[in-house]
PDB file of C-alpha atoms in Angstrom:
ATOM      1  CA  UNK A   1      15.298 -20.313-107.687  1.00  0.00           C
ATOM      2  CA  UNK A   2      17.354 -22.173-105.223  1.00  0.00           C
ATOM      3  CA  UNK A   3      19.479 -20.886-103.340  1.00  0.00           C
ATOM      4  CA  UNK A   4      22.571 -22.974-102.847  1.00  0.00           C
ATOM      5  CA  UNK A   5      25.627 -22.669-105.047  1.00  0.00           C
ATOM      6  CA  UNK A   6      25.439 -24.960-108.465  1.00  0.00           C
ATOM      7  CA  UNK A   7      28.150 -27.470-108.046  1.00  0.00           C
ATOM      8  CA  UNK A   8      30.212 -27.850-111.209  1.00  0.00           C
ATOM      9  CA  UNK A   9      31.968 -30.936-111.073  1.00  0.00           C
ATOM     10  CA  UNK A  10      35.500 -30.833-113.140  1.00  0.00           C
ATOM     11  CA  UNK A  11      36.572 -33.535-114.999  1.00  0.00           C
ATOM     12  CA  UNK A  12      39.985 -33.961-117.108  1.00  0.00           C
ATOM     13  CA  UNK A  13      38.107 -35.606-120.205  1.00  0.00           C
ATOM     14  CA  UNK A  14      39.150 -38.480-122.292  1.00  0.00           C
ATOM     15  CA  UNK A  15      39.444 -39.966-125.808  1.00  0.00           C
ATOM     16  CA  UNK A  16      38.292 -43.359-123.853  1.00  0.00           C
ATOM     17  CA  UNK A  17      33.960 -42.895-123.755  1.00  0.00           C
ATOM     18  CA  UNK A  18      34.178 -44.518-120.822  1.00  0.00           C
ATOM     19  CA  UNK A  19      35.442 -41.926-118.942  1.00  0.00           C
ATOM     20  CA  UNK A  20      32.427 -39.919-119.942  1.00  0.00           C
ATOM     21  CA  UNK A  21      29.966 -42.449-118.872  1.00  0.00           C
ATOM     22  CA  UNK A  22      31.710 -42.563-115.661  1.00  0.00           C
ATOM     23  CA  UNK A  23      31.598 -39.428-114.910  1.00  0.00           C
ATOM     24  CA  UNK A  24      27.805 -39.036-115.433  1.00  0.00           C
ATOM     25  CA  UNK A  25      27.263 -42.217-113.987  1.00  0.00           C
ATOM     26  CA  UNK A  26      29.464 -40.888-110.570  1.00  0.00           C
ATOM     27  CA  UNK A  27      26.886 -37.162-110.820  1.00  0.00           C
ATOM     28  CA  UNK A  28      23.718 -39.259-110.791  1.00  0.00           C
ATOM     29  CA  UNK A  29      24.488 -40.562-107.582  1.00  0.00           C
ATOM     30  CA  UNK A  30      25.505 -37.527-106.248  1.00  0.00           C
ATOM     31  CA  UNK A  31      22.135 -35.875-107.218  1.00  0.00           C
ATOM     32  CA  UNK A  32      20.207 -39.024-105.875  1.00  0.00           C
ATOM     33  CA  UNK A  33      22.334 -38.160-102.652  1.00  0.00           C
ATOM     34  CA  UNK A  34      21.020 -34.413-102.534  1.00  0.00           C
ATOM     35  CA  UNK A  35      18.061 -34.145-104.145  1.00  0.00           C
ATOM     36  CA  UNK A  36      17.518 -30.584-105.456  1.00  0.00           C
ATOM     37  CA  UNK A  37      21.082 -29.718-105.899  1.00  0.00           C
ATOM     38  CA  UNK A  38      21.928 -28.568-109.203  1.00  0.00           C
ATOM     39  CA  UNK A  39      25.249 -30.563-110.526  1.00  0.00           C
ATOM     40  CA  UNK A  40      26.485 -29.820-113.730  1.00  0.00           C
ATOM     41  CA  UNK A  41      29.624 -31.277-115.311  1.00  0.00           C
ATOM     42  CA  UNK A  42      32.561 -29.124-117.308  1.00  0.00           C
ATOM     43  CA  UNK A  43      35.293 -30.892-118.811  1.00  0.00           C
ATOM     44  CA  UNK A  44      38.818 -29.379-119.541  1.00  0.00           C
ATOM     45  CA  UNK A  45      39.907 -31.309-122.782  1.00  0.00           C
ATOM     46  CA  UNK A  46      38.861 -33.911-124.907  1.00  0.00           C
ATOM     47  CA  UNK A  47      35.054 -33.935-123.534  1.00  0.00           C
ATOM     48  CA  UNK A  48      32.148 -31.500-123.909  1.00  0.00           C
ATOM     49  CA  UNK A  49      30.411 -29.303-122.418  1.00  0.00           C
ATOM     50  CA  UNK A  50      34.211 -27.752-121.594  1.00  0.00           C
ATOM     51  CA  UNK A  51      34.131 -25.488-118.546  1.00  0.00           C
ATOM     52  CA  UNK A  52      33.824 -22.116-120.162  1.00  0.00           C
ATOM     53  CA  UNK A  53      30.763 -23.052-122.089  1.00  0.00           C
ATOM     54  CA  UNK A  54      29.005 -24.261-118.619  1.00  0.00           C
ATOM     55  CA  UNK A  55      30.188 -21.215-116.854  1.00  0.00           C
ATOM     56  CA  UNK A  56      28.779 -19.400-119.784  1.00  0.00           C
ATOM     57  CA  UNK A  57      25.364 -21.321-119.411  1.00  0.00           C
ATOM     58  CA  UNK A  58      24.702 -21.027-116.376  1.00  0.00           C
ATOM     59  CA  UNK A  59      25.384 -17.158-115.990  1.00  0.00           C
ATOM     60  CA  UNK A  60      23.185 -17.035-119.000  1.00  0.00           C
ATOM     61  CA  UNK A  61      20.257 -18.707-116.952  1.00  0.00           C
ATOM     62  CA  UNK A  62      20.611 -16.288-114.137  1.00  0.00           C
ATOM     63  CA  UNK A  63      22.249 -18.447-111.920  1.00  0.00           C
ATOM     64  CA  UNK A  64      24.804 -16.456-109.065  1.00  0.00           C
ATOM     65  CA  UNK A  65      27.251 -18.586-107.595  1.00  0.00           C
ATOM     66  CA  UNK A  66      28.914 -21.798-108.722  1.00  0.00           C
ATOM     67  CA  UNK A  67      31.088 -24.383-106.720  1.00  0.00           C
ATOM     68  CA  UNK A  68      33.683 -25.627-109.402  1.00  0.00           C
ATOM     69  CA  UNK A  69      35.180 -29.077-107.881  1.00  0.00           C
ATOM     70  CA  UNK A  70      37.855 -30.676-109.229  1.00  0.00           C
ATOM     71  CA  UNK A  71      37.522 -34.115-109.654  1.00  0.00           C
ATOM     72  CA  UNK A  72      41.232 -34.783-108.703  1.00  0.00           C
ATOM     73  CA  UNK A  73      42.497 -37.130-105.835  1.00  0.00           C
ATOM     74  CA  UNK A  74      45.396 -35.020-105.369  1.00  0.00           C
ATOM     75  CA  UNK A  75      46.147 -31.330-105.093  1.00  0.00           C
ATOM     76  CA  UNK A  76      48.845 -31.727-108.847  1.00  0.00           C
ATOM     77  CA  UNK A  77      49.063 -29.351-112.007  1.00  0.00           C
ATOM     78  CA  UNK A  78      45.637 -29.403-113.093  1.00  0.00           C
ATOM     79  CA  UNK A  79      44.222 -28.474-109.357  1.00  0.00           C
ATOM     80  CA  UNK A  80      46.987 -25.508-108.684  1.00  0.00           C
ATOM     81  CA  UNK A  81      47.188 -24.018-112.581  1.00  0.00           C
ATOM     82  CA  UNK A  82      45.046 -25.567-115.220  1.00  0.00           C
ATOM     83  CA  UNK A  83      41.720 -25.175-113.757  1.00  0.00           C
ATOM     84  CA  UNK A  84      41.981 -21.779-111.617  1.00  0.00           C
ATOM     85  CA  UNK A  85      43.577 -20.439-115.073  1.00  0.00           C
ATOM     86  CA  UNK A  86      40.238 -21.636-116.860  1.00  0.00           C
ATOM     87  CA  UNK A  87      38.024 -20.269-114.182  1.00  0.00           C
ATOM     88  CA  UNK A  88      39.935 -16.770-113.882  1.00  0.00           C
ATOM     89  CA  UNK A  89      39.578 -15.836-117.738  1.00  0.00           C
ATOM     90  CA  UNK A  90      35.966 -17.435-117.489  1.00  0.00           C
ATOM     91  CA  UNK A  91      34.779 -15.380-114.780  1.00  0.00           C
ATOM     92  CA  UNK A  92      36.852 -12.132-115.934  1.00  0.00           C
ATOM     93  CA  UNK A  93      33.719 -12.930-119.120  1.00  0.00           C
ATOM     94  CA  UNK A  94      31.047 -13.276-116.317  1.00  0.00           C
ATOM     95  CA  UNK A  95      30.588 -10.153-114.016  1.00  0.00           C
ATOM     96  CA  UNK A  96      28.042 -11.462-112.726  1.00  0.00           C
ATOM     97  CA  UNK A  97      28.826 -14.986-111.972  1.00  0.00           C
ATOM     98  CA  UNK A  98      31.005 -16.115-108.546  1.00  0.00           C
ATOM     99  CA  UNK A  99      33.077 -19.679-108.750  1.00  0.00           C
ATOM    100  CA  UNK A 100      34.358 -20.818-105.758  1.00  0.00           C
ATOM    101  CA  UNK A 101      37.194 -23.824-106.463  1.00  0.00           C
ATOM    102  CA  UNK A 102      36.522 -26.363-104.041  1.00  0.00           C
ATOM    103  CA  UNK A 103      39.378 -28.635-102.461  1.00  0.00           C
ATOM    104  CA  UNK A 104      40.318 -31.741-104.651  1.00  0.00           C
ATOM    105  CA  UNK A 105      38.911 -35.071-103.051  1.00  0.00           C
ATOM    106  CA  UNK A 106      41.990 -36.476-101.591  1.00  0.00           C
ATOM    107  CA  UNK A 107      43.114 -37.491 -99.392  1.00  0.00           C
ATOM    108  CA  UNK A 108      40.092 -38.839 -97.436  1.00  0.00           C
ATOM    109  CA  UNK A 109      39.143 -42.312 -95.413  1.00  0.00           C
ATOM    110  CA  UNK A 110      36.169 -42.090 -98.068  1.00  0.00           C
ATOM    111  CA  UNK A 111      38.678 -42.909-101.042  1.00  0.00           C
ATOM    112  CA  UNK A 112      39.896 -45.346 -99.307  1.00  0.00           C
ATOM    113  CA  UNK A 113      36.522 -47.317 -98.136  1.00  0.00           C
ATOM    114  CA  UNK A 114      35.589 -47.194-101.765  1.00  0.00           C
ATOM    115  CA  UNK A 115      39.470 -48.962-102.420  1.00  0.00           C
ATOM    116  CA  UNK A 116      38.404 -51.728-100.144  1.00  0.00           C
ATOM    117  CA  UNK A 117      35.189 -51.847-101.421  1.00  0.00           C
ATOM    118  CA  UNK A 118      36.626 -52.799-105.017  1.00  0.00           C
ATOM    119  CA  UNK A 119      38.742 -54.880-103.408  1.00  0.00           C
ATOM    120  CA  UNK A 120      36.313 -56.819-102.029  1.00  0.00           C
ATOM    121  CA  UNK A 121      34.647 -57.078-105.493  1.00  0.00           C
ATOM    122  CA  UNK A 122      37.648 -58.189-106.900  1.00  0.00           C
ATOM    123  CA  UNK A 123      37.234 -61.484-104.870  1.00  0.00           C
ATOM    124  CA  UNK A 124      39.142 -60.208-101.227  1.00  0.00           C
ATOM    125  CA  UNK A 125      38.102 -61.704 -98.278  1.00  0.00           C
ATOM    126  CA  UNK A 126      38.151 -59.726 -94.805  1.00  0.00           C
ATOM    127  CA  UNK A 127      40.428 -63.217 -93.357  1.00  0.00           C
ATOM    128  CA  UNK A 128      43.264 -62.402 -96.328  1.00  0.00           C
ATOM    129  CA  UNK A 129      44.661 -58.899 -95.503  1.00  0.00           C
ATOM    130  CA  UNK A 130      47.547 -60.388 -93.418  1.00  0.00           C
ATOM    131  CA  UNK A 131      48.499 -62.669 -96.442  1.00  0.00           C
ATOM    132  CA  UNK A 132      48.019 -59.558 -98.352  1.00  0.00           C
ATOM    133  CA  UNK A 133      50.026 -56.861 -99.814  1.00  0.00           C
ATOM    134  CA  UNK A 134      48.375 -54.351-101.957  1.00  0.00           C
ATOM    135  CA  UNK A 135      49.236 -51.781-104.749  1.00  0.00           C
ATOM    136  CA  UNK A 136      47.782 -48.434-104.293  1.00  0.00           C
ATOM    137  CA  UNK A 137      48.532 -47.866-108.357  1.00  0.00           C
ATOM    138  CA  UNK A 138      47.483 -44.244-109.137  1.00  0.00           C
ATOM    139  CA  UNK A 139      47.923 -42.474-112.247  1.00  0.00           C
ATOM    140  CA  UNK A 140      51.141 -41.045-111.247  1.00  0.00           C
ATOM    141  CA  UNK A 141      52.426 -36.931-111.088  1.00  0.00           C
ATOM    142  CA  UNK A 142      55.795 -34.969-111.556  1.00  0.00           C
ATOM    143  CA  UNK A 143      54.264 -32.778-108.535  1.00  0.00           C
ATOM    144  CA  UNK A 144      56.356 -34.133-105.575  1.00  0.00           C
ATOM    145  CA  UNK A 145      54.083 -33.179-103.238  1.00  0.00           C
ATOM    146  CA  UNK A 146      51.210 -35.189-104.844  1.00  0.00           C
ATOM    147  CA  UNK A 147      53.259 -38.319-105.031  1.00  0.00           C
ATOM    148  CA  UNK A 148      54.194 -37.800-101.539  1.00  0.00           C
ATOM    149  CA  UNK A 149      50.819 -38.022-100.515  1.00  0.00           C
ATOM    150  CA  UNK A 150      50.239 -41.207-102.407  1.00  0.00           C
ATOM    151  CA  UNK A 151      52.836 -42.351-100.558  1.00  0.00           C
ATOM    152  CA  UNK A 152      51.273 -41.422 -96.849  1.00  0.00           C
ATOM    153  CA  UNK A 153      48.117 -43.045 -98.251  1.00  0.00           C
ATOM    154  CA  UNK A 154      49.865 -46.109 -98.720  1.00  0.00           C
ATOM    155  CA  UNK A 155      51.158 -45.862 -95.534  1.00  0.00           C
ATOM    156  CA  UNK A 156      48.625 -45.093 -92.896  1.00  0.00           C
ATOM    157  CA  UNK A 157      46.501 -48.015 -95.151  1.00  0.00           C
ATOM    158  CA  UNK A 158      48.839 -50.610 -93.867  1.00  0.00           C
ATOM    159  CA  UNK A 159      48.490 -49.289 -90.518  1.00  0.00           C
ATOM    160  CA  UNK A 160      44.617 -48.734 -90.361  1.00  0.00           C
ATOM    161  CA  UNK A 161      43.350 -51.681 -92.539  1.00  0.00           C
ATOM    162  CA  UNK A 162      45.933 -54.125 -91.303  1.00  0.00           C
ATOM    163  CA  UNK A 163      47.097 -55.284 -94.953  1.00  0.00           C
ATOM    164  CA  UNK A 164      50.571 -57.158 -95.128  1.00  0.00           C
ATOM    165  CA  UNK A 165      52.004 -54.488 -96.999  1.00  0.00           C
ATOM    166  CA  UNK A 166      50.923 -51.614 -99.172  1.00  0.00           C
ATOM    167  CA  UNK A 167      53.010 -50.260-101.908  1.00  0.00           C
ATOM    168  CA  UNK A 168      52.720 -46.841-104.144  1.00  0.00           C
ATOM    169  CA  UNK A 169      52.847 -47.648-107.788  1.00  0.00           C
ATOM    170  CA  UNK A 170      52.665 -44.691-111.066  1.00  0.00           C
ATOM    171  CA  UNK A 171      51.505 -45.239-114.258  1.00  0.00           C
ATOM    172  CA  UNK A 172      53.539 -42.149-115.738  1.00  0.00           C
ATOM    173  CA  UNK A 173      55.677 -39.482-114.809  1.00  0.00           C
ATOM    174  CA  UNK A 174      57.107 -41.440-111.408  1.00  0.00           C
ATOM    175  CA  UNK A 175      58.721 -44.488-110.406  1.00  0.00           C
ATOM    176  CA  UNK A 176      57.526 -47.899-109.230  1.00  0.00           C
ATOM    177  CA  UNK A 177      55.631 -49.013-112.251  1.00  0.00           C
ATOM    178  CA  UNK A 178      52.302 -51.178-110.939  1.00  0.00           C
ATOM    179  CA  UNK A 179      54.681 -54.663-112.747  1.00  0.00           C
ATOM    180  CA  UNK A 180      57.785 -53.777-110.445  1.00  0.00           C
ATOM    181  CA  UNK A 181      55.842 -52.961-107.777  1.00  0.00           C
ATOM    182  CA  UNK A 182      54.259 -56.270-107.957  1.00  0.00           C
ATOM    183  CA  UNK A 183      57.652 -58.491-108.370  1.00  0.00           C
ATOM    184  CA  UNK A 184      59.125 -56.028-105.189  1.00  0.00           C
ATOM    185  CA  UNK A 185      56.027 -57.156-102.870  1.00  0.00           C
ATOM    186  CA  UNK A 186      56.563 -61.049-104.333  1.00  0.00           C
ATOM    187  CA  UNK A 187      60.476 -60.723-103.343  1.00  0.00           C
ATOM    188  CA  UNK A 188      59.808 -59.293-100.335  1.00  0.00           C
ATOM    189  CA  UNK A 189      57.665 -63.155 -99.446  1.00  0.00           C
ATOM    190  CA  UNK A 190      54.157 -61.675 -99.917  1.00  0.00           C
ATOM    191  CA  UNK A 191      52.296 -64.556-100.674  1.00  0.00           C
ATOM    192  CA  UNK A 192      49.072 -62.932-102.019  1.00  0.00           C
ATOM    193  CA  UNK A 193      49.548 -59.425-104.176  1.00  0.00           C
ATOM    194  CA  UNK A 194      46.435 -57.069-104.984  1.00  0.00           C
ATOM    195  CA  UNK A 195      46.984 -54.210-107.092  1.00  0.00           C
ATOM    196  CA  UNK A 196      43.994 -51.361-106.518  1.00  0.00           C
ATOM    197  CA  UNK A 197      43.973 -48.568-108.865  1.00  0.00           C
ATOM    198  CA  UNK A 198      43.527 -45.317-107.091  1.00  0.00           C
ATOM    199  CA  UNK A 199      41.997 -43.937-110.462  1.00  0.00           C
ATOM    200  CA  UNK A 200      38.357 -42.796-110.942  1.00  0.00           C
ATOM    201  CA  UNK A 201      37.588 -43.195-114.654  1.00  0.00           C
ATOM    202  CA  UNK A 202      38.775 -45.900-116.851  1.00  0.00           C
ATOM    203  CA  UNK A 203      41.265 -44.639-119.511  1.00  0.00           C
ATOM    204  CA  UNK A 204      44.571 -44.612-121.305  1.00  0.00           C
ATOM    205  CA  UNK A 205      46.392 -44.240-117.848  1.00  0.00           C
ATOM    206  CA  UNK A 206      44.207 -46.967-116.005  1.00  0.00           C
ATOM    207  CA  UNK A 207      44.502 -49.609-118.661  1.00  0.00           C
ATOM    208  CA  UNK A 208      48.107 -49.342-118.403  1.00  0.00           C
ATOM    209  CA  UNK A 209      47.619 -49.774-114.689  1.00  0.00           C
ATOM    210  CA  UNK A 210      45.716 -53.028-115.457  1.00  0.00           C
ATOM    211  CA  UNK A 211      48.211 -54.495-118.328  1.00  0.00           C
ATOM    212  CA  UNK A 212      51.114 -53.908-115.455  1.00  0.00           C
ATOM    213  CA  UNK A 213      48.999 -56.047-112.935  1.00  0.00           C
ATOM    214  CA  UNK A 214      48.427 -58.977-115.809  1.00  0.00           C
ATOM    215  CA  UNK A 215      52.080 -58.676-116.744  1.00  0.00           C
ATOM    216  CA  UNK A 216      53.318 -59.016-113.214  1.00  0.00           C
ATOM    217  CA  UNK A 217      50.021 -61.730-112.318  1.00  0.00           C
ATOM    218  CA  UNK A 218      49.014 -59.918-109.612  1.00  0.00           C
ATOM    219  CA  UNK A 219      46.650 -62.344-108.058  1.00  0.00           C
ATOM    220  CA  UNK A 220      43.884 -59.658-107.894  1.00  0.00           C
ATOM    221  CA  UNK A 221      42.955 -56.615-109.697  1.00  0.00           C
ATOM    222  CA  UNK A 222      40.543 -54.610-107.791  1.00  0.00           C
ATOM    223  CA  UNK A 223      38.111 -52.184-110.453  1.00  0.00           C
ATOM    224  CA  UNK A 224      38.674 -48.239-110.877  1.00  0.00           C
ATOM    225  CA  UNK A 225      36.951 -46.504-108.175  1.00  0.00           C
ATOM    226  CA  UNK A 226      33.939 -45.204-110.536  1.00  0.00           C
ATOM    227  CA  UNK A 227      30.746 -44.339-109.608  1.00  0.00           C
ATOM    228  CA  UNK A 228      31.365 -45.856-105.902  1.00  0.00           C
ATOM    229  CA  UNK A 229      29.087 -44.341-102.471  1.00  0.00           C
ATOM    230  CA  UNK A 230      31.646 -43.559-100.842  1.00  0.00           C
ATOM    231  CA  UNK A 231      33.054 -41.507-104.053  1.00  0.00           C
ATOM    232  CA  UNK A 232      29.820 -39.806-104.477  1.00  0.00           C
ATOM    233  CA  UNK A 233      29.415 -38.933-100.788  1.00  0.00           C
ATOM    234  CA  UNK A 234      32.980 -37.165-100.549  1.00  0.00           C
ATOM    235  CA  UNK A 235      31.641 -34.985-103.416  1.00  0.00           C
ATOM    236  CA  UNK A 236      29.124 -33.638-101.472  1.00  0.00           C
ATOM    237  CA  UNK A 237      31.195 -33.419 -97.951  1.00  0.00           C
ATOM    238  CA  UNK A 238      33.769 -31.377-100.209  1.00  0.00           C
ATOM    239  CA  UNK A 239      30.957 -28.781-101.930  1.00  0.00           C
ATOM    240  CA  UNK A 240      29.663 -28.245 -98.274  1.00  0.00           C
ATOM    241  CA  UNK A 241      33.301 -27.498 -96.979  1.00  0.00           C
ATOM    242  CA  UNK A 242      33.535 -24.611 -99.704  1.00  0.00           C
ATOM    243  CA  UNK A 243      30.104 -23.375 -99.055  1.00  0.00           C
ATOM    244  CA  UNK A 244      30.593 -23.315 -95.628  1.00  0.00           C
ATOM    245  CA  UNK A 245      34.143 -21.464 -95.949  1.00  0.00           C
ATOM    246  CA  UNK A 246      32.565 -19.044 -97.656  1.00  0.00           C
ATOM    247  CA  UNK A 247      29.619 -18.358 -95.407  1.00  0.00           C
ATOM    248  CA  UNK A 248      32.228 -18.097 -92.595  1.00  0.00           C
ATOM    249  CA  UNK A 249      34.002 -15.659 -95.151  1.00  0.00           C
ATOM    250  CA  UNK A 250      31.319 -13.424 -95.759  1.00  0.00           C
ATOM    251  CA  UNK A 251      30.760 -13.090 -91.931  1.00  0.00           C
ATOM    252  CA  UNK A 252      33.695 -12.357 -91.210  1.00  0.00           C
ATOM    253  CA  UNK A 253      33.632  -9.900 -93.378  1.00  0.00           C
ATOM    254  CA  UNK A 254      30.313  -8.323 -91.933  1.00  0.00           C
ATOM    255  CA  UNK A 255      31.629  -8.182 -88.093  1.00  0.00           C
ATOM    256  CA  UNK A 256      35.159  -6.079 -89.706  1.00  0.00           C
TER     257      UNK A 256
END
């Protein structure tokens, strides 16, 4: 049996099948990436297998430790309370079974190669970024520290990539809207606006996204990040992070 920690990648789960096919589409690559790694997918609502039952299948199959990673861009509700809560009265079931919750993928420079990636999909040329201003639309939080890191994002983009502008933008719970955002950057002079949905599945939340770009004609709408490299390869930097805590844990633990 091998010995490295299953990774269990957590998804939210949708109505929308695409989100599904997304999200098995986004654990291929990651198992092309690391061949031999056992990745398994839980979902917490909407979707099955849910969590529980893959916890449940797993310990049934003998299999020790499990690497549950949230597949979150930002440390909100479902990363501090939803899914430890799921994994606590799991594991409280499992004796025998030790989950690990890794850190949720943002922020990263990985998350945002894969934005300019789309981007560049979308029709966006290396020559426009000074004409350019761009809105980082994600799918919005009442956590204020997650929508203050959206915010930071936005703002060391500008800085790093060089665009004209960069704007945060919510589809629910917080304020700009991806339309106002647009019309703001269009006041402000910006002569070419691209809205980029920091999003990883299509859905309810990232159609909205897209019908606030079309109702503010945005000039370009830039793809949700999906199944991208760069998306699949920050999977696998986070797993080894948590693996790698935990080896440092258990020595610790053996020089005390």
């Amino acid at each position: 049996m091998d010995a490295r920690p299953t990774l269990l990648v957590i998804a939210h789960g949708s109505r929308d099948p695409r989100h599904a096919a997304t999200v098995s589409a986004l654990c291929a690559r990651v198992r092309s990436l690391r061949p031999g790694l056992r990745v398994e997918v839980g979902y917490l609502d909407f979707n099955a297998p849910r969590v529980p039952r893959v916890l449940e299948r797993l310990s049934a199959e003998g299999i020790g430790e499990v690497v549950a990673l949230p597949l979150l861009l930002t440390r909100a509700f479902h990363a501090k309370s939803d899914i430890p809560s799921v994994l606590r009265e799991a594991t409280a079931r499992l004796p025998l079974l030790t989950v690990r919750q890794a850190d949720v993928l943002g922020p990263s420079s990985l998350l945002t190669d894969a934005l300019e990636r789309r981007l560049a999909q979308a029709g966006l040329r290396p020559g426009d970024r000074r004409s350019t201003g761009v809105v980082l639309a994600s799918a919005g939080s009442s956590d204020p520290e997650a929508i203050a890191v959206i915010a930071e994002i936005a703002r060391e983009w500008r800085h790093t990539a060089g665009w004209c502008a960069v704007r945060p933008a919510f589809a629910s719970a917080s304020l700009p809207r991806t339309a106002d955002a647009v019309r703001e950057l269009r006041a402000e002079g910006v002569g070419r606006v691209a809205v980029a949905p920091y999003v990883i599945a299509p859905g309810f939340l990232p159609d909205r996204i897209a019908a606030g770009a079309r109702e503010a004609r945005a000039d370009v709408l830039a793809p949700v990040l999906g199944a991208a490299p760069e998306l699949a390869r920050l999977l696998l930097r986070r797993y080894d992070r948590s693996v790698a805590d935990r080896a440092r844990g258990d020595l610790a633990a053996l020089i005390a």
